[in-house]
mmCIF file of C-alpha atoms in Angstrom:
data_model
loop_
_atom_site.group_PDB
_atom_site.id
_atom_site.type_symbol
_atom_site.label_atom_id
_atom_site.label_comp_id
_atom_site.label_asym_id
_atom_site.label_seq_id
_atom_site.Cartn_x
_atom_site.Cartn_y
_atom_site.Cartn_z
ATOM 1 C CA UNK A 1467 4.987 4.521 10.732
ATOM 2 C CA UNK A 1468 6.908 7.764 9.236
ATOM 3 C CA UNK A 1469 7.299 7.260 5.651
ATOM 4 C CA UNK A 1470 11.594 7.215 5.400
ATOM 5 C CA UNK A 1471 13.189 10.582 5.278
ATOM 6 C CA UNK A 1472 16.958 11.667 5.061
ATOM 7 C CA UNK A 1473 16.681 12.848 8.923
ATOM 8 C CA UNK A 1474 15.874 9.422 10.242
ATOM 9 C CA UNK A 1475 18.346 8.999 12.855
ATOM 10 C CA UNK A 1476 21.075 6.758 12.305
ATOM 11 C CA UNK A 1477 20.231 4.663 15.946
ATOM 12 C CA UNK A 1478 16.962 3.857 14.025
ATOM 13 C CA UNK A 1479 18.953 2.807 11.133
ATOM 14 C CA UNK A 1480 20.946 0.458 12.687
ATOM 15 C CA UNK A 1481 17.660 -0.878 14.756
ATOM 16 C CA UNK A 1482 16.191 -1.656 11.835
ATOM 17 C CA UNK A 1483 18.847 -3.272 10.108
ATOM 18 C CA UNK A 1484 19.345 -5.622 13.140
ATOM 19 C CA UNK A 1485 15.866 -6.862 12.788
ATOM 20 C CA UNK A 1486 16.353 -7.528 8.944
ATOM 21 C CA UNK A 1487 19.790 -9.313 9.985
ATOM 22 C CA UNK A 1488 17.855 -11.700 12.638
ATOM 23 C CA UNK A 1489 14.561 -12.323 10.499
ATOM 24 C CA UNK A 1490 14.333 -15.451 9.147
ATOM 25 C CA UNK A 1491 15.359 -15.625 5.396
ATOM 26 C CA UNK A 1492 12.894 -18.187 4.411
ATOM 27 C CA UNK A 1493 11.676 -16.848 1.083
ATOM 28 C CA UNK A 1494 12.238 -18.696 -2.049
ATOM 29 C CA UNK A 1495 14.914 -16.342 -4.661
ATOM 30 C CA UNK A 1496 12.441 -13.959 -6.775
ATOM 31 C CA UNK A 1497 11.483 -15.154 -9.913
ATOM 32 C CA UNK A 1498 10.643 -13.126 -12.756
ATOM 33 C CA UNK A 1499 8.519 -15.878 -14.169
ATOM 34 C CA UNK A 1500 4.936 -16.006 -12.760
ATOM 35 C CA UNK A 1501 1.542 -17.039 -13.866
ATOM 36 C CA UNK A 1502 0.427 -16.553 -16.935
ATOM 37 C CA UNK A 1503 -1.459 -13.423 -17.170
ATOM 38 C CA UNK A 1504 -5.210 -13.147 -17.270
ATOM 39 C CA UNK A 1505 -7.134 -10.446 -19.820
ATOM 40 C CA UNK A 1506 -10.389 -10.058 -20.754
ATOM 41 C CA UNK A 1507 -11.606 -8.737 -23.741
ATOM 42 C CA UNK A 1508 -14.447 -7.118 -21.993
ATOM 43 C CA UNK A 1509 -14.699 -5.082 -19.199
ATOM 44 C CA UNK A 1510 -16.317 -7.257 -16.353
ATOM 45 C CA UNK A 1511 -18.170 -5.636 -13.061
ATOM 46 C CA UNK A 1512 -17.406 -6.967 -9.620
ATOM 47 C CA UNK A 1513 -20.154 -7.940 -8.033
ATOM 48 C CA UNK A 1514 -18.476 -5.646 -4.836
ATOM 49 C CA UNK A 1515 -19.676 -2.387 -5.816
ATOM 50 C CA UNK A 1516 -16.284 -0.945 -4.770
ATOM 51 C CA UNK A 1517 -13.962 -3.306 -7.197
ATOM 52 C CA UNK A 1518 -13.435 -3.006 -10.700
ATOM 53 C CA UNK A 1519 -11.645 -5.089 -13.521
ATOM 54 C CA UNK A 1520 -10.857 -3.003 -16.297
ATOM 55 C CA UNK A 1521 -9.198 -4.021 -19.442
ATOM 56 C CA UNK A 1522 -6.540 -2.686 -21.756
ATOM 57 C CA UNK A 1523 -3.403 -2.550 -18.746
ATOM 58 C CA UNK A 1524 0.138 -2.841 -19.558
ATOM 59 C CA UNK A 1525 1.197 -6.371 -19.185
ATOM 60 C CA UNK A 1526 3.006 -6.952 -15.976
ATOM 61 C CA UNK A 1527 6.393 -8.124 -18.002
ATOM 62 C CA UNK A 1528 6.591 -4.053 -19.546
ATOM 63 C CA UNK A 1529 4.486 -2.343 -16.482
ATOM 64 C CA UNK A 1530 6.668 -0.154 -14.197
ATOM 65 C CA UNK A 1531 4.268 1.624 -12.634
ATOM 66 C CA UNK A 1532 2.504 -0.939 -10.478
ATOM 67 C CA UNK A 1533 1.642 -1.597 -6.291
ATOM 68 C CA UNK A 1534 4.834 -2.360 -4.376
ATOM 69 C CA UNK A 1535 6.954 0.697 -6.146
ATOM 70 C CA UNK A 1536 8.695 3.637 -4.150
ATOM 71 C CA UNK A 1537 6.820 6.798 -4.068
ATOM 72 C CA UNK A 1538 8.697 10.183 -3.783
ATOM 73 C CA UNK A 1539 6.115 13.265 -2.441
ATOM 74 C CA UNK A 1540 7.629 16.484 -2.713
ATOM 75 C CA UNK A 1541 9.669 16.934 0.524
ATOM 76 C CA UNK A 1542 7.959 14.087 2.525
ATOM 77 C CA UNK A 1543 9.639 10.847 1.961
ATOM 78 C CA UNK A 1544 9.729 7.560 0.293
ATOM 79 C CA UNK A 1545 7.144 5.655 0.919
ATOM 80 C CA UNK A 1546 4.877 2.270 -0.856
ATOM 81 C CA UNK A 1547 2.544 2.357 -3.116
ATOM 82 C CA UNK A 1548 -0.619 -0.433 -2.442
ATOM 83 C CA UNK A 1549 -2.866 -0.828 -5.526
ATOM 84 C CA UNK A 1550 -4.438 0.789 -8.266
ATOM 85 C CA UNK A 1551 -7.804 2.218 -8.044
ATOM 86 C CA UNK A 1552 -9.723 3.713 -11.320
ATOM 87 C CA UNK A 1553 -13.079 6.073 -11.705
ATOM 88 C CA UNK A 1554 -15.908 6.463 -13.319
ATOM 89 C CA UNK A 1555 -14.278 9.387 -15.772
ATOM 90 C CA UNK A 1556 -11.368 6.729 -16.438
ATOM 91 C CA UNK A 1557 -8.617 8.318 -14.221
ATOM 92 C CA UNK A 1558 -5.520 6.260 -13.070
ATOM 93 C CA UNK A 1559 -4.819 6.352 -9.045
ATOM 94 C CA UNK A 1560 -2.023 4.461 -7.205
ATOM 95 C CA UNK A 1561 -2.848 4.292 -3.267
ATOM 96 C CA UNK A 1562 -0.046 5.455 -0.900
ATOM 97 C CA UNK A 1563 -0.486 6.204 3.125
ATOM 98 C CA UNK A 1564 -1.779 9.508 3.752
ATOM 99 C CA UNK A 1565 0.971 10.107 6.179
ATOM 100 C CA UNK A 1566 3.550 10.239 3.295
ATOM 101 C CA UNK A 1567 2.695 13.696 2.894
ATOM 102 C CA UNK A 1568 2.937 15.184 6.607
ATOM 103 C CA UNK A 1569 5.062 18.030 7.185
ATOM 104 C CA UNK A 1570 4.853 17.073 11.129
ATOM 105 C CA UNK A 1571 5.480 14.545 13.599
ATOM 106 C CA UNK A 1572 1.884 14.201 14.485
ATOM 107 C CA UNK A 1573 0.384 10.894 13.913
ATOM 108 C CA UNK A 1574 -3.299 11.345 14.595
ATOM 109 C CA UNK A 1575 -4.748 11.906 11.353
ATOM 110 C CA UNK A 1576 -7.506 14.491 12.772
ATOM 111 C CA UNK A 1577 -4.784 17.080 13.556
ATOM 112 C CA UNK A 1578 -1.763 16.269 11.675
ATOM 113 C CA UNK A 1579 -0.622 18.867 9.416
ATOM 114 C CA UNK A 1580 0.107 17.887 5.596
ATOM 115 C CA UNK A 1581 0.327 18.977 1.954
ATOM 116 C CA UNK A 1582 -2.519 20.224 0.375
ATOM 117 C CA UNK A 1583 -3.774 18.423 -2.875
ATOM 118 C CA UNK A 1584 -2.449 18.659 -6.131
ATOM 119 C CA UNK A 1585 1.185 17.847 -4.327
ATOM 120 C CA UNK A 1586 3.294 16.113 -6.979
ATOM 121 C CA UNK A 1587 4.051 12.798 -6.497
ATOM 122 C CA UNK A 1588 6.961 10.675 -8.164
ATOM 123 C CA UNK A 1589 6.663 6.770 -8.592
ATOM 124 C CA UNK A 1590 10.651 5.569 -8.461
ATOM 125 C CA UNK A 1591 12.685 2.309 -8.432
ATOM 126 C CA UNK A 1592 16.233 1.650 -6.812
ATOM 127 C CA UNK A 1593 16.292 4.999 -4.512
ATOM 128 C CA UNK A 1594 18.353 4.650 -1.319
ATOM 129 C CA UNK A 1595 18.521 6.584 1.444
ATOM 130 C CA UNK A 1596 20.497 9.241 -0.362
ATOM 131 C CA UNK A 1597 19.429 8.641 -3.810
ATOM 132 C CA UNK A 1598 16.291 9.088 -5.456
ATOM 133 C CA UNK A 1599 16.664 6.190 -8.356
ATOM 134 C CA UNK A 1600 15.056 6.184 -11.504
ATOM 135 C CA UNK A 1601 12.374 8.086 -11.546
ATOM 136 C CA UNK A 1602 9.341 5.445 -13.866
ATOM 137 C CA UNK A 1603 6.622 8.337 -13.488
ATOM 138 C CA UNK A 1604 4.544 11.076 -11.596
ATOM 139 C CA UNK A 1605 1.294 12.476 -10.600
ATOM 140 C CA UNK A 1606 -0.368 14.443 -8.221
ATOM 141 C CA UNK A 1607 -2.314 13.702 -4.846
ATOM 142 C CA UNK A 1608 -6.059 14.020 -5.294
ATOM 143 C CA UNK A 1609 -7.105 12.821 -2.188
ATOM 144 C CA UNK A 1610 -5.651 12.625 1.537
ATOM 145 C CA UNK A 1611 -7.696 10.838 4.331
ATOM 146 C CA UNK A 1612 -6.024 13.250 6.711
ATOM 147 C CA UNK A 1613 -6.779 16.298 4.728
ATOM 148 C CA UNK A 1614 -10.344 15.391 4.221
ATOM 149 C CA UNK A 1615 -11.113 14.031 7.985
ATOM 150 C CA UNK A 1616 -9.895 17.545 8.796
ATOM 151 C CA UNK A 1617 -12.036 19.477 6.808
ATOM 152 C CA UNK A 1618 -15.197 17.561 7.990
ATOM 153 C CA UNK A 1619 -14.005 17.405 11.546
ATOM 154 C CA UNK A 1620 -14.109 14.458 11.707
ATOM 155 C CA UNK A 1621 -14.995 12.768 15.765
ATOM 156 C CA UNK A 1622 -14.478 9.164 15.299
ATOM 157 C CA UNK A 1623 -10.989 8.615 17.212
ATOM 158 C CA UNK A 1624 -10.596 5.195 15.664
ATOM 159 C CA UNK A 1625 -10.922 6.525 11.998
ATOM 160 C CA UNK A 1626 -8.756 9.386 13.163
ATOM 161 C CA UNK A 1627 -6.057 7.053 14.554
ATOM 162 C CA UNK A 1628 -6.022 4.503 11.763
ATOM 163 C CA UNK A 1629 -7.587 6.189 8.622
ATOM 164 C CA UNK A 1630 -4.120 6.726 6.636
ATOM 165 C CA UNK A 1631 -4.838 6.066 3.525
ATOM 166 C CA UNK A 1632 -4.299 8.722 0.347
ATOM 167 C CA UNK A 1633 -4.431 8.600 -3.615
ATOM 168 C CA UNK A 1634 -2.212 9.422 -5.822
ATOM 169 C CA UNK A 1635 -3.366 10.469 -9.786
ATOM 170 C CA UNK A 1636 -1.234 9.216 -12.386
ATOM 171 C CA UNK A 1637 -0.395 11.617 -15.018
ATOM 172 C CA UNK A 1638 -1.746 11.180 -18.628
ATOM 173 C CA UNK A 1639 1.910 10.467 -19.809
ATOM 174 C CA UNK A 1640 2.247 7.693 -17.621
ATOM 175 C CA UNK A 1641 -0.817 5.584 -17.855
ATOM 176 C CA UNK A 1642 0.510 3.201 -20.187
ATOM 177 C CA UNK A 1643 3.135 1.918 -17.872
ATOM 178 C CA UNK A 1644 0.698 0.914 -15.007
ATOM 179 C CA UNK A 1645 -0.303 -2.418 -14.208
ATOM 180 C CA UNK A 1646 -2.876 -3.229 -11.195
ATOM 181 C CA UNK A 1647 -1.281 -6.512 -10.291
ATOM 182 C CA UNK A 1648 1.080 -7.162 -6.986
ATOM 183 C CA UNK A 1649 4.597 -8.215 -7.766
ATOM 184 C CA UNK A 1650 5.685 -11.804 -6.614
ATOM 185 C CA UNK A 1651 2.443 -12.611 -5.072
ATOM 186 C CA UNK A 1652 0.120 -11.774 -7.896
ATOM 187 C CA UNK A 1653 -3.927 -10.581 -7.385
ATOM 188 C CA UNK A 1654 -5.495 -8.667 -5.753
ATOM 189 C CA UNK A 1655 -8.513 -10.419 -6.577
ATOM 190 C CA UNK A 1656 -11.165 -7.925 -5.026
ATOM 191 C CA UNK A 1657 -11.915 -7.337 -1.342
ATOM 192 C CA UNK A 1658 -12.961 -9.268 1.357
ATOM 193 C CA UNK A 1659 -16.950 -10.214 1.412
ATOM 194 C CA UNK A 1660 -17.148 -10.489 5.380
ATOM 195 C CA UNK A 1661 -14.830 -8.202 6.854
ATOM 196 C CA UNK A 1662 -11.311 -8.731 8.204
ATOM 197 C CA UNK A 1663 -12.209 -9.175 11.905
ATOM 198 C CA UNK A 1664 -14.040 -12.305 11.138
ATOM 199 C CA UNK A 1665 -11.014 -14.482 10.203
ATOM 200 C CA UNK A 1666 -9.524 -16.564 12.271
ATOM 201 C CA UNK A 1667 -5.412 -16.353 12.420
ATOM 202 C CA UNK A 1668 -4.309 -16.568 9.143
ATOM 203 C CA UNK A 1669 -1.637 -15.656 6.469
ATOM 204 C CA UNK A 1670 -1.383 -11.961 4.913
ATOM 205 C CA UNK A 1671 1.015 -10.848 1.911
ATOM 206 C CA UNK A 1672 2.389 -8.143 0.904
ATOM 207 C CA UNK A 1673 5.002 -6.224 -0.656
ATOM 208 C CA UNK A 1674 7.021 -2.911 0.460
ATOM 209 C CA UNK A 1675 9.899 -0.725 -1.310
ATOM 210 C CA UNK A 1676 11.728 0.636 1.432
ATOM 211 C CA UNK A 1677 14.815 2.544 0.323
ATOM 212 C CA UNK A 1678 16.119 1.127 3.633
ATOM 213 C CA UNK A 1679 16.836 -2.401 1.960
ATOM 214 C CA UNK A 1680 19.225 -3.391 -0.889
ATOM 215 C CA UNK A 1681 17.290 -3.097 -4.006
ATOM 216 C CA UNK A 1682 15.593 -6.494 -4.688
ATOM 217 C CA UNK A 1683 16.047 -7.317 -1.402
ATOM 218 C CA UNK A 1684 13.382 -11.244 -0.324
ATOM 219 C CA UNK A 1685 12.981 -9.318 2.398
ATOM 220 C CA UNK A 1686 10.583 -6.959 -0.033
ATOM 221 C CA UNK A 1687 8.292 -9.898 0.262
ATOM 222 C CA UNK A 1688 6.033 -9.931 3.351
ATOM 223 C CA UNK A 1689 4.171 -13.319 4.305
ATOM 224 C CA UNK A 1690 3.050 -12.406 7.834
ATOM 225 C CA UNK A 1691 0.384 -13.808 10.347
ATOM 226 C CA UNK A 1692 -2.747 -11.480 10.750
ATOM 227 C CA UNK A 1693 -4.172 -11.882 14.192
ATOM 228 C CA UNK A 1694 -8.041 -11.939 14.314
ATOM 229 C CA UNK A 1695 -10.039 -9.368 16.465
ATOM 230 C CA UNK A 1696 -9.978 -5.363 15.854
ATOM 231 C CA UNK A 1697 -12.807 -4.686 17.437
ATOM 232 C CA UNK A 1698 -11.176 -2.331 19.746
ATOM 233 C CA UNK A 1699 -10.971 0.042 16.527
ATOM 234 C CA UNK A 1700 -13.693 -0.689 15.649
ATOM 235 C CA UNK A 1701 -12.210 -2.691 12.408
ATOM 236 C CA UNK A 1702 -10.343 0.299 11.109
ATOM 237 C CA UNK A 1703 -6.744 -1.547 12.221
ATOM 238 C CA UNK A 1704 -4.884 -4.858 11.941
ATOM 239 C CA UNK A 1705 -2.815 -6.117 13.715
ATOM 240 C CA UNK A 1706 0.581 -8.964 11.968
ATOM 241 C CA UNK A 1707 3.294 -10.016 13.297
ATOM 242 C CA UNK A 1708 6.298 -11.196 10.670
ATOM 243 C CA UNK A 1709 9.976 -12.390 10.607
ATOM 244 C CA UNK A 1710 10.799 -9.669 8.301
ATOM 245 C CA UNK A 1711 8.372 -6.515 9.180
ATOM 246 C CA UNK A 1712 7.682 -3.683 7.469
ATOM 247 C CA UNK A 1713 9.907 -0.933 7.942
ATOM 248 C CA UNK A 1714 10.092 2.925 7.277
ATOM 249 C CA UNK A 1715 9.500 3.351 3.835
ATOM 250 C CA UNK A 1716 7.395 0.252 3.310
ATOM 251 C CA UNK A 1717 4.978 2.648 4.340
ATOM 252 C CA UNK A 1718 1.372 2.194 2.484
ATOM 253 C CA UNK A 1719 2.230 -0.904 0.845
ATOM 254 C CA UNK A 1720 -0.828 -3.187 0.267
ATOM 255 C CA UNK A 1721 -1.276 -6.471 1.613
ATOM 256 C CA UNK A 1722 -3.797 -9.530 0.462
ATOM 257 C CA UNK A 1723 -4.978 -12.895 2.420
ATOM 258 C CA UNK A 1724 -4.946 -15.943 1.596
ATOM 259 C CA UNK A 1725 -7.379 -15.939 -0.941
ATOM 260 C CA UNK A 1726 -5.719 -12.675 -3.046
ATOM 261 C CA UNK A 1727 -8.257 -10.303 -1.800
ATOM 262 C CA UNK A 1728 -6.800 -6.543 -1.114
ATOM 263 C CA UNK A 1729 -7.313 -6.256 2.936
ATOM 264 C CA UNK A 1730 -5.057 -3.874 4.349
ATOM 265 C CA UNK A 1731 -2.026 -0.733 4.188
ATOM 266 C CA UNK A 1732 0.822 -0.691 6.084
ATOM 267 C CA UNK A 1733 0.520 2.218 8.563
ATOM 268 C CA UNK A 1734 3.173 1.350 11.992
ATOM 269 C CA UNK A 1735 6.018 -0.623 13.283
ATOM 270 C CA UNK A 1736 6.555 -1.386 16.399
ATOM 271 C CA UNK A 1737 9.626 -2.858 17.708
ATOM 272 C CA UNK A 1738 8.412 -4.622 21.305
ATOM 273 C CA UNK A 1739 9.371 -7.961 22.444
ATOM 274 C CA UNK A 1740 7.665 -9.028 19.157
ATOM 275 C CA UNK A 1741 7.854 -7.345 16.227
ATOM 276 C CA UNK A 1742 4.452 -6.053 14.448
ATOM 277 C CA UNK A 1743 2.929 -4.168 11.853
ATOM 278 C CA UNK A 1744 -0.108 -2.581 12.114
ATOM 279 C CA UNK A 1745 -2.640 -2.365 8.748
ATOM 280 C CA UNK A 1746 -5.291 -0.221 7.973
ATOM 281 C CA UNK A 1747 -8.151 -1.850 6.759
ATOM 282 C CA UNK A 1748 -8.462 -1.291 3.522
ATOM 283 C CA UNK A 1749 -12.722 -1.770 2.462
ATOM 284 C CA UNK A 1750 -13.268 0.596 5.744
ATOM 285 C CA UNK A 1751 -10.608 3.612 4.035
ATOM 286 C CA UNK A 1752 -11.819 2.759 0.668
ATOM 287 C CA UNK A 1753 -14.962 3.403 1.873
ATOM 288 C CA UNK A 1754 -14.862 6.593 3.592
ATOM 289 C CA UNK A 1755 -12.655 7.681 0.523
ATOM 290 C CA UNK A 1756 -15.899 7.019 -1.943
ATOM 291 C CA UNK A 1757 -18.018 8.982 0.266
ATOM 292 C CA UNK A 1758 -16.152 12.248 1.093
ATOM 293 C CA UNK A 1759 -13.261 12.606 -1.719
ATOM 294 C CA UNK A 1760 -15.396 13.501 -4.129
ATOM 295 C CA UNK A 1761 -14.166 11.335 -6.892
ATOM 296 C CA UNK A 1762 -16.779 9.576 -8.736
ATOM 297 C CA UNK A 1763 -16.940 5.868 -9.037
ATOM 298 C CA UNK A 1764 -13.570 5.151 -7.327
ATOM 299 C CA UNK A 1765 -13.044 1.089 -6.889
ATOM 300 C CA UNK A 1766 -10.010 -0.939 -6.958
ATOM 301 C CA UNK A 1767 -9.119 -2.309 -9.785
ATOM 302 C CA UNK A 1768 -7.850 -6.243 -9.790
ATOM 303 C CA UNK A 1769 -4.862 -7.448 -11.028
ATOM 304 C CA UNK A 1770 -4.653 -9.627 -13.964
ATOM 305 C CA UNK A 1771 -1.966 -12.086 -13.056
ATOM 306 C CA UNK A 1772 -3.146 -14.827 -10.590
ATOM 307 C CA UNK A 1773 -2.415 -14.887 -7.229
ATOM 308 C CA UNK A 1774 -0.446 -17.595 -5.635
ATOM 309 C CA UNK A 1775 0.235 -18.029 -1.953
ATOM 310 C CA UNK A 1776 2.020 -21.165 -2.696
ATOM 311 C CA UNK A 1777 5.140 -18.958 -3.116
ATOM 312 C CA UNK A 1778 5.231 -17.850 0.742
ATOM 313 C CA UNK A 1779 5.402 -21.414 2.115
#
């Protein structure tokens, strides 16, 4: 899925605004409340070597730079951001899809042409398709799946297809407005210990900023049905199907499962029969991104306010 540009055509438009007019509006209204936060005094280790819970965030009540924001990358698009991820040397990331910053139509991530690194990056609230909004912060991107696969030539077609994930380093000045935790949904609360493709189907949330929709729009909050299987990629892709998909400009927003744990990116749409999303898998781009970015002792970080799936039932 394109992240949304001012050239989508307007046929799309309209498309996509008949599916939001026929999903079903089933959410509760958004509530500001939540759960009570959840600090620690101490820093405290996952046992996942690739998650992290760090202390001393913003609390979620002041944070504006957190997952589920709009992302602005210098003549790309709007697109998502997913969740926070920190390293060893304390810098501040924000994940976004890697095909935010394409300058082409190509969606295979091997040969797709992109921005190079050190592309500013804005983090935004209430842009629509011909605004921008308010811009809460910026950064840079310091690592591109796309970028990277290219310059090791990469062969795996599956990791080519469906490795869209990129990171996004928050300037100094803006660190103390970030907060790791999802909006409405709360968590994440790590990654999953067994893999995606192991579950049977179950219940995936999420949460997307796509200029597309009014500006705190229920249909920002994604409680979709994950299908199990994936091992015809090999478990780099997900497959869910929802009454209120993801659309252009959701683009690289994160989603959880059931239990809170960070699982997946938003990467396509497609509008068939049914409607469904696919994900990238999140441990398998995490992964690949700890091994070839170069960034040293890059985890996610978890959120501090609870999760709570009650909220999409």
């Amino acid at each position: 899925m394109t992240s949304e540009s001012p050239e989508l055509p307007w046929g799309v438009v309209l498309s996509i605004i008949t599916v939001l007019a026929l999903a079903n509006a089933w959410f509760e209204p958004f509530e500001d409340s939540g759960p009570a936060e959840t600090t620690s005094g101490v820093d405290r280790e996952s046992h996942d070597p690739m998650v992290r819970k760090s202390r001393g965030w913003t609390s979620f009540r002041r944070a504006t730079i957190t997952p589920g924001i709009q992302t602005l990358t210098d003549g790309a698009g709007q697109c998502t951001t997913n969740f926070v991820f920190t390293d060893a040397a304390g810098e501040v990331y924000l994940g976004q899809a890697a095909h935010c910053a394409t300058t082409g139509d190509e969606e295979n991530g091997c040969e797709a042409p992109t921005r190079p690194l050190g592309t500013r990056v804005t983090f935004n609230a209430h842009g629509t398709r011909y605004d921008a909004g308010e811009q809460l912060g910026r950064g840079r991107l310091a690592y591109s799946s796309w970028r990277t696969m290219q310059r090791r030539g990469e062969k795996n077609r599956n990791a080519c297809a469906f490795n869209d994930f990129a990171l996004v380093r928050v300037a100094r000045g803006s660190r103390d407005k970030v907060n790791p935790s999802l909006p409405y949904w709360g968590g994440p609360t790590g990654l999953p210990a067994t893999g995606v493709d192991s579950y049977s189907i179950s219940r995936v949330y999420g949460y997307g900023r796509s200029s597309l929709r009014e500006d705190g729009s229920p249909y920002s909050r994604q409680a979709a049905t994950l299908m199990p299987g994936g091992s015809d990629t090999d478990g780099w892709s997900h497959t869910i199907y929802s009454p209120s998909p993801g659309i252009p400009g959701d683009s690289g927003s994160g989603y959880v499962d059931g239990d809170g744990r960070a699982m997946g990116t938003l990467s396509t749409l497609v509008i068939d029969t049914v409607l469904w999303n696919g994900l990238g898998d999140l441990a398998s781009e995490l992964r690949y991104a700890r091994r070839h970015s170069g960034i040293v002792g890059l985890k996610l970080e978890v959120g501090t306010i609870p999760f709570d799936d009650s909220r999409g039932r």
